[in-house]
Short mmCIF file of C-alpha atoms and ligand atoms in Angstrom, two decimals:
data_model
loop_
_atom_site.label_atom_id
_atom_site.label_comp_id
_atom_site.label_asym_id
_atom_site.label_seq_id
_atom_site.Cartn_x
_atom_site.Cartn_y
_atom_site.Cartn_z
CA MET N 16 81.31 78.41 107.28
CA THR N 17 84.24 76.23 106.22
CA ASP N 18 87.63 77.68 105.34
CA ILE N 19 88.21 76.16 101.90
CA LYS N 20 91.91 76.97 102.13
CA SER N 21 92.28 74.62 105.09
CA LEU N 22 91.07 71.57 103.14
CA THR N 23 93.69 69.11 101.95
CA ILE N 24 93.36 68.08 98.31
CA GLN N 25 91.80 64.77 99.41
CA LYS N 26 89.20 66.55 101.55
CA LEU N 27 88.42 69.11 98.83
CA ASN N 28 88.08 66.34 96.27
CA LYS N 29 85.67 64.42 98.47
CA ILE N 30 83.46 67.45 99.19
CA LEU N 31 83.32 68.50 95.53
CA SER N 32 82.79 65.00 94.19
CA ASP N 33 79.94 64.50 96.70
CA ALA N 34 78.45 67.67 95.16
CA GLY N 35 78.75 66.07 91.71
CA LEU N 36 81.77 68.00 90.42
CA PRO N 37 84.56 66.32 88.44
CA LYS N 38 88.01 65.81 89.93
CA PHE N 39 89.74 68.34 87.67
CA ARG N 40 87.62 71.08 89.27
CA ALA N 41 89.05 70.27 92.70
CA ASN N 42 92.54 70.40 91.23
CA GLN N 43 91.84 73.74 89.55
CA ILE N 44 90.43 75.27 92.72
CA PHE N 45 93.26 73.86 94.84
CA ASN N 46 95.72 75.33 92.36
CA TRP N 47 94.17 78.78 92.62
CA LEU N 48 94.13 78.69 96.39
CA HIS N 49 97.56 77.27 97.02
CA LYS N 50 99.78 77.78 94.00
CA SER N 51 98.46 81.27 93.17
CA GLY N 52 97.50 82.21 96.73
CA CYS N 53 94.11 83.48 95.54
CA THR N 54 92.08 85.27 98.22
CA SER N 55 88.81 85.69 96.28
CA PHE N 56 86.68 83.24 94.30
CA ASP N 57 86.17 86.02 91.72
CA ASP N 58 89.82 85.70 90.69
CA MET N 59 89.41 82.05 89.67
CA THR N 60 88.96 82.86 86.00
CA ASN N 61 88.69 79.31 84.65
CA ILE N 62 85.78 78.51 87.00
CA SER N 63 82.27 79.38 85.83
CA LYS N 64 80.50 82.28 87.52
CA PRO N 65 77.66 80.14 88.96
CA LEU N 66 80.18 77.74 90.50
CA ARG N 67 82.21 80.65 91.91
CA GLU N 68 79.02 82.03 93.45
CA LYS N 69 78.12 78.63 94.88
CA LEU N 70 81.62 78.27 96.36
CA ALA N 71 81.43 81.77 97.87
CA SER N 72 78.13 80.91 99.56
CA ASP N 73 79.47 77.66 101.05
CA PHE N 74 83.05 78.56 101.92
CA TYR N 75 85.34 81.41 102.88
CA ILE N 76 89.06 81.78 102.07
CA SER N 77 91.26 82.48 105.09
CA SER N 78 94.01 85.03 104.62
CA CYS N 79 96.29 87.38 106.50
CA GLU N 80 97.01 91.06 105.92
CA ILE N 81 100.18 92.96 106.64
CA GLU N 82 99.69 95.13 109.71
CA GLU N 83 103.35 96.01 110.24
CA LYS N 84 106.57 95.17 108.40
CA TYR N 85 110.19 95.58 109.47
CA VAL N 86 113.24 95.05 107.27
CA SER N 87 116.63 94.49 108.87
CA LYS N 88 119.32 96.86 107.63
CA LEU N 89 121.93 94.34 108.72
CA ASP N 90 120.91 91.25 106.76
CA GLY N 91 117.60 91.86 104.95
CA THR N 92 115.57 89.71 107.35
CA VAL N 93 111.90 90.74 107.19
CA LYS N 94 109.49 90.51 110.04
CA TYR N 95 105.73 90.82 109.64
CA LEU N 96 102.93 91.38 112.07
CA PHE N 97 99.93 89.86 110.26
CA ARG N 98 96.28 90.60 111.00
CA LEU N 99 93.90 87.66 110.67
CA CYS N 100 90.23 87.73 109.59
CA ASP N 101 89.01 88.10 113.19
CA GLY N 102 91.45 90.91 114.04
CA GLU N 103 93.95 88.70 115.91
CA TYR N 104 97.67 89.04 115.21
CA VAL N 105 100.50 86.61 114.47
CA GLU N 106 104.10 87.08 113.40
CA SER N 107 106.32 85.63 110.67
CA VAL N 108 109.96 86.16 109.79
CA ILE N 109 111.57 85.71 106.36
CA MET N 110 115.28 84.95 106.31
CA LYS N 111 117.54 84.78 103.27
CA TYR N 112 120.11 82.01 103.15
CA LYS N 113 122.44 80.85 100.39
CA TYR N 114 120.00 78.12 99.42
CA GLY N 115 116.92 80.34 99.34
CA TYR N 116 114.28 81.93 101.53
CA THR N 117 113.08 80.44 104.79
CA ILE N 118 109.90 81.50 106.55
CA CYS N 119 109.35 81.10 110.26
CA VAL N 120 105.56 80.72 110.69
CA SER N 121 103.21 80.95 113.66
CA SER N 122 100.88 78.06 114.43
CA GLN N 123 98.69 79.60 117.13
CA VAL N 124 97.54 83.01 118.30
CA GLY N 125 99.56 83.09 121.50
CA CYS N 126 100.73 80.05 123.41
CA LYS N 127 99.67 78.04 126.46
CA MET N 128 103.06 76.57 127.26
CA GLY N 129 104.29 79.25 129.65
CA CYS N 130 108.08 79.00 129.07
CA THR N 131 109.56 81.67 131.32
CA PHE N 132 111.94 83.19 128.72
CA CYS N 133 109.49 83.36 125.81
CA ALA N 134 107.56 86.42 124.61
CA SER N 135 104.93 84.36 122.76
CA THR N 136 103.36 83.12 125.93
CA LEU N 137 103.24 86.50 127.71
CA ALA N 138 100.20 87.87 125.87
CA GLY N 139 98.26 84.65 126.58
CA PHE N 140 96.68 82.04 124.33
CA LYS N 141 93.79 83.00 122.08
CA ARG N 142 93.16 80.25 119.52
CA ASN N 143 94.63 77.78 117.06
CA LEU N 144 95.40 78.88 113.52
CA THR N 145 93.65 77.00 110.74
CA ALA N 146 95.82 75.21 108.16
CA GLY N 147 94.88 77.94 105.67
CA GLU N 148 95.98 80.70 108.03
CA ILE N 149 99.35 79.04 108.55
CA GLU N 150 99.82 78.80 104.79
CA SER N 151 98.58 82.35 104.18
CA GLN N 152 101.67 83.64 105.99
CA LEU N 153 103.73 82.22 103.10
CA HIS N 154 101.43 83.58 100.40
CA THR N 155 101.25 87.10 101.80
CA ALA N 156 105.03 87.29 102.31
CA GLN N 157 105.78 85.83 98.86
CA LYS N 158 103.49 88.32 97.16
CA ASP N 159 104.78 91.28 99.13
CA LEU N 160 108.45 90.48 98.54
CA GLY N 161 108.10 88.97 95.05
CA ILE N 162 109.98 85.84 96.12
CA ARG N 163 109.48 82.12 96.29
CA ILE N 164 109.94 80.57 99.73
CA SER N 165 111.67 77.20 99.75
CA ASN N 166 111.94 76.34 103.43
CA ILE N 167 109.58 76.48 106.39
CA VAL N 168 110.35 76.44 110.08
CA MET N 169 107.45 76.20 112.52
CA MET N 170 109.17 78.31 115.15
CA GLY N 171 106.92 81.34 115.29
CA ILE N 172 104.22 82.00 117.86
CA GLY N 173 102.53 78.93 119.31
CA GLU N 174 103.20 75.27 119.96
CA PRO N 175 102.67 73.35 116.69
CA LEU N 176 102.03 70.01 118.40
CA ASP N 177 99.30 71.65 120.50
CA ASN N 178 97.48 72.31 117.19
CA PHE N 179 98.24 68.90 115.78
CA GLU N 180 95.47 68.23 113.24
CA ASN N 181 95.66 71.68 111.63
CA VAL N 182 99.44 71.49 111.43
CA ILE N 183 99.28 68.05 109.79
CA ASP N 184 96.76 69.39 107.24
CA PHE N 185 98.99 72.42 106.62
CA LEU N 186 101.95 70.11 105.93
CA ASP N 187 99.86 68.03 103.54
CA ILE N 188 98.71 71.20 101.73
CA VAL N 189 102.12 72.89 101.30
CA ASN N 190 103.63 69.58 100.29
CA SER N 191 101.02 68.95 97.55
CA PRO N 192 102.35 69.06 93.97
CA GLU N 193 99.13 70.90 93.04
CA GLY N 194 100.02 73.60 95.59
CA LEU N 195 103.30 75.13 96.76
CA ASN N 196 105.01 71.74 96.45
CA ILE N 197 107.47 72.31 99.29
CA SER N 198 109.38 69.17 100.15
CA MET N 199 109.00 67.73 103.67
CA ARG N 200 112.78 67.76 103.88
CA ASN N 201 112.62 71.54 103.75
CA ILE N 202 110.24 71.75 106.71
CA THR N 203 111.10 71.89 110.41
CA ILE N 204 108.67 71.51 113.29
CA SER N 205 109.78 72.78 116.66
CA THR N 206 108.19 71.61 119.90
CA CYS N 207 108.64 72.26 123.59
CA GLY N 208 108.15 68.52 124.09
CA ILE N 209 104.54 67.28 124.13
CA VAL N 210 105.62 63.64 124.25
CA PRO N 211 102.42 61.82 123.13
CA LYS N 212 102.22 64.13 120.11
CA ILE N 213 105.83 63.32 119.20
CA TYR N 214 104.73 59.68 119.00
CA ASP N 215 101.70 60.69 116.91
CA LEU N 216 103.98 62.57 114.55
CA MET N 217 106.35 59.60 114.41
CA GLU N 218 103.49 57.42 113.19
CA ARG N 219 103.06 59.73 110.18
CA ASP N 220 106.66 58.92 109.22
CA LEU N 221 107.24 62.27 107.52
CA GLN N 222 110.65 63.31 106.22
CA LEU N 223 110.57 66.65 108.02
CA THR N 224 113.02 67.76 110.71
CA LEU N 225 111.86 67.55 114.30
CA THR N 226 113.41 70.10 116.63
CA ILE N 227 113.07 69.97 120.39
CA SER N 228 113.33 73.11 122.51
CA LEU N 229 115.35 71.43 125.22
CA HIS N 230 117.13 74.36 126.91
CA ALA N 231 118.20 72.33 129.95
CA PRO N 232 120.13 69.13 130.70
CA ASN N 233 117.96 67.96 133.62
CA ASP N 234 114.49 68.12 135.16
CA GLU N 235 115.49 70.51 137.90
CA ILE N 236 116.44 73.32 135.49
CA ARG N 237 113.96 72.42 132.78
CA SER N 238 110.91 72.36 135.06
CA ARG N 239 111.86 75.78 136.40
CA THR N 240 111.88 77.36 132.93
CA MET N 241 109.49 75.13 130.94
CA PRO N 242 106.28 74.05 132.72
CA ILE N 243 105.67 71.29 130.12
CA ASN N 244 108.58 69.42 131.71
CA ARG N 245 106.53 68.76 134.84
CA ARG N 246 104.16 66.73 132.66
CA TYR N 247 106.75 65.11 130.37
CA PRO N 248 110.16 65.00 132.06
CA VAL N 249 113.51 64.95 130.26
CA GLU N 250 113.96 61.18 130.26
CA GLU N 251 110.55 60.53 128.65
CA LEU N 252 111.25 63.27 126.13
CA ILE N 253 114.65 61.89 125.15
CA THR N 254 113.26 58.36 124.88
CA ALA N 255 110.58 59.66 122.50
CA CYS N 256 113.24 61.46 120.44
CA LYS N 257 115.40 58.35 120.18
CA LYS N 258 112.43 56.32 118.99
CA TYR N 259 111.50 59.10 116.57
CA ALA N 260 115.00 59.16 115.08
CA GLN N 261 115.04 55.38 114.76
CA LYS N 262 111.65 55.11 113.12
CA THR N 263 111.99 58.03 110.68
CA ASN N 264 115.75 57.80 110.11
CA ARG N 265 115.89 61.54 110.58
CA ARG N 266 118.32 63.32 112.84
CA VAL N 267 116.53 65.13 115.69
CA SER N 268 117.68 68.67 116.49
CA PHE N 269 117.81 70.25 119.93
CA GLU N 270 117.55 73.95 120.57
CA TYR N 271 119.47 75.10 123.61
CA THR N 272 119.09 78.76 124.55
CA LEU N 273 121.87 79.82 126.84
CA ILE N 274 120.82 81.94 129.79
CA LYS N 275 123.52 83.27 132.09
CA ASP N 276 123.72 81.39 135.38
CA VAL N 277 120.62 79.35 134.58
CA ASN N 278 121.73 76.63 132.15
CA ASP N 279 125.15 77.66 130.82
CA SER N 280 127.72 76.14 133.19
CA LYS N 281 130.43 73.62 132.35
CA ALA N 282 128.55 71.06 134.45
CA ASP N 283 125.41 71.70 132.38
CA ALA N 284 127.37 71.10 129.17
CA LEU N 285 128.75 67.83 130.53
CA GLU N 286 125.34 66.69 131.69
CA LEU N 287 123.84 67.54 128.30
CA SER N 288 126.61 65.54 126.58
CA ARG N 289 125.80 62.51 128.72
CA LEU N 290 122.09 62.90 128.07
CA LEU N 291 122.48 62.90 124.28
CA LYS N 292 125.36 60.47 123.97
CA GLY N 293 125.02 58.00 121.11
CA MET N 294 121.95 59.67 119.65
CA LEU N 295 121.52 60.70 116.02
CA CYS N 296 121.13 64.42 116.79
CA HIS N 297 122.31 67.99 116.46
CA VAL N 298 122.42 70.75 119.08
CA ASN N 299 121.81 74.36 118.13
CA LEU N 300 123.12 76.78 120.73
CA ILE N 301 121.32 80.12 120.83
CA PRO N 302 122.09 83.21 122.91
CA VAL N 303 118.86 84.06 124.74
CA ASN N 304 117.02 87.07 123.33
CA ASN N 305 116.21 89.61 125.90
CA VAL N 306 112.48 89.86 126.61
CA GLU N 307 111.69 92.84 128.77
CA GLU N 308 109.54 91.11 131.38
CA CYS N 309 111.71 88.02 131.69
CA ALA N 310 114.97 89.47 133.05
CA ASN N 311 117.16 86.79 131.49
CA ILE N 312 120.76 87.64 130.71
CA GLN N 313 122.63 86.32 127.67
CA SER N 314 125.62 84.09 128.20
CA SER N 315 128.81 85.70 126.97
CA ARG N 316 130.03 84.72 123.51
CA GLU N 317 133.09 83.20 125.12
CA ASN N 318 130.96 81.05 127.39
CA ILE N 319 128.76 79.88 124.52
CA GLU N 320 131.88 78.84 122.62
CA LYS N 321 133.17 76.95 125.64
CA PHE N 322 129.80 75.22 125.99
CA ALA N 323 129.93 74.20 122.31
CA ASP N 324 133.49 72.89 122.70
CA ILE N 325 132.53 70.66 125.60
CA LEU N 326 129.68 69.16 123.59
CA LYS N 327 131.91 68.60 120.56
CA LYS N 328 134.70 67.04 122.63
CA ASN N 329 132.11 64.62 123.94
CA GLY N 330 131.02 63.61 120.47
CA ILE N 331 127.86 65.75 120.25
CA ASN N 332 127.26 67.59 117.02
CA ALA N 333 126.79 71.25 117.99
CA THR N 334 126.69 74.66 116.31
CA ILE N 335 126.11 78.18 117.51
CA ARG N 336 123.15 79.77 115.77
CA ARG N 337 123.88 82.83 113.68
CA THR N 338 121.61 85.65 114.79
CA LEU N 339 119.57 87.28 112.02
CA GLY N 340 117.47 90.41 112.21
CA SER N 341 118.82 91.47 115.58
CA ASP N 342 117.97 95.12 114.80
CA ILE N 343 114.27 94.36 114.20
CA ASN N 344 113.43 92.22 117.21
CA ALA N 345 113.14 89.27 114.84
CA SER N 346 112.42 86.60 117.43
CA CYS N 347 108.71 85.94 117.54
CA GLY N 348 106.09 86.93 120.04
CA GLN N 349 107.36 90.42 120.70
CA LEU N 350 105.23 92.36 118.21
CA ARG N 351 101.93 90.73 119.09
CA ARG N 352 102.65 91.34 122.74
CA ILE N 353 103.50 94.99 122.18
CA LYS N 354 100.43 95.40 119.97
CA LYS N 355 98.18 93.82 122.58
CA ARG N 356 99.69 95.88 125.34
CA GLY N 357 99.11 98.99 123.22
CA GLU N 358 95.46 98.09 122.77
CA ILE N 359 94.98 97.50 126.47
CA ASP N 360 96.60 100.87 127.24
CA GLU N 361 94.47 102.56 124.57
CA ASN N 362 91.28 101.01 125.90
CA SER N 363 92.03 101.88 129.46
CA SER N 364 92.86 105.47 128.57
CA LYS N 365 89.54 105.72 126.68
CA ASN N 366 87.61 104.71 129.79
N1 SAH Q 15 106.51 76.10 120.85
C1 SAH Q 15 107.51 75.61 119.96
C2 SAH Q 15 107.72 76.52 118.80
C3 SAH Q 15 108.31 77.87 119.16
S1 SAH Q 15 109.87 77.88 118.48
C4 SAH Q 15 108.78 75.31 120.71
O1 SAH Q 15 108.81 75.54 121.91
O2 SAH Q 15 109.70 74.77 120.14
C5 SAH Q 15 110.61 79.23 119.15
C6 SAH Q 15 111.98 78.86 119.69
O3 SAH Q 15 112.55 80.02 120.28
C7 SAH Q 15 111.90 77.80 120.79
O4 SAH Q 15 113.03 77.00 120.76
C8 SAH Q 15 111.88 78.67 122.01
O5 SAH Q 15 112.21 77.94 123.15
C9 SAH Q 15 112.88 79.73 121.63
N2 SAH Q 15 112.78 80.96 122.39
C10 SAH Q 15 111.70 81.49 122.99
N3 SAH Q 15 112.01 82.63 123.62
C11 SAH Q 15 113.32 82.83 123.40
C12 SAH Q 15 114.23 83.85 123.80
N4 SAH Q 15 113.84 84.87 124.56
N5 SAH Q 15 115.50 83.74 123.39
C13 SAH Q 15 115.90 82.71 122.61
N6 SAH Q 15 115.10 81.73 122.20
C14 SAH Q 15 113.82 81.78 122.62
#
C-alpha cells in the first residue's frame, strides 16, 4: 500500500485527478495530512465518508509515536525516541532558539556510513524513512509540545543524501504552502560527503543550507574516521562544495568535531585554513560527544578556542557550537542504540 503522506502535492494531484477527483480535493486532503498532521482519514471532516473509505482502502498514513521523551533541565531541549509503524525507532531533538523552534530530524533507521565517532552507525542500518515519516517527526513533536516549528536540520540519525529521493520529496512537502510552509532558507541538510549526490542536489538549486561533516583537514585523518572519504576524498568533496556555493549562491557550512589528538592540533587548524581559503563558507567547531564504544576524548575548551582563533586569523569564518541538552544525551543515535541493545539483551535472556 502507498503512504499517502509521502506524496508531494503534484503526485497526489495526479493520482486523484486520474481517479476523476477535482483538484480542490487533493488540496483539502494535503491540508489535512500536512497542515493539521492528521493520522486518520476519519478525521478529515470535509471529505465525504465514501471517499474517506476509498482512500483508507488504497492508502495508509505514516506516523510516529512517542516511545520515550526527555526534557533538558538546563535549556528545555527535548529529545524523543519515536516508534515507527513497523516497530523501528528513530530520534529527534527540539531546540529553542531566540528565533523559534528547530527540529533535528532523522532520515534513516540507522546509518551505513560507519563514521568511527558516531552512535547512529553503531546499531547498523535498517531502512530508509519515507518522506511522510520524516515529516511525522515534526507533527508529533508539534502536537506534543503545542508549538510551531520554524526550522529543520537534517542532522539526526542517517545520511540524508543516501535517501535522496525521499528527502527531496520531504523538502517539497514541508515547503508547500498547502502544508507546513517552511521556507527552504530555514532548512539545513547535513552530509558526510556523498559527492555525486551533492551535485544532484546542486541541480535542484534549492535555497537550503548545505552542511558538510568534514571533521578533518586531509585524507589521512578523514579516511581513518570517515570511511566515505576513501570513496570521495577531501579534494573532490571541496571541489563539489565550491561548485555548489557558486551555483546556488549559498554559503556552505562545515562541521568540525574536535577529537583530542586526532584532528585538533595547530597544524590541523592551519591545514584546514588552507583547504577552505577563499571559499564562501562557515566552520562550526563542535566538541566531540562521548559515545561509550568509541573512546574518543573531547578537546579542551582552551584548545577549541585556539583552533577557532587560527581559522579566524586566516580569514575563515568560524564559531564554536553552543551545546544544548547535554544532560539528556541530546546528540542523536544514542537512544536507538541503547534501545536495540536492550532488546538484544532481553531476547538473549529469554532464550
Ligand atoms: N549523516 C549526516 C547527518 C548526520 S548529522 C552527516 O554525516 O552529516 C550528525 C552530525 O553529528 C554530523 O556532523 C556528525 O558527524 C556529527 N557527530 C556524530 N557523532 C558525533 C559525536 N560523537 N560528537 C560530535 N558530533 C558527532
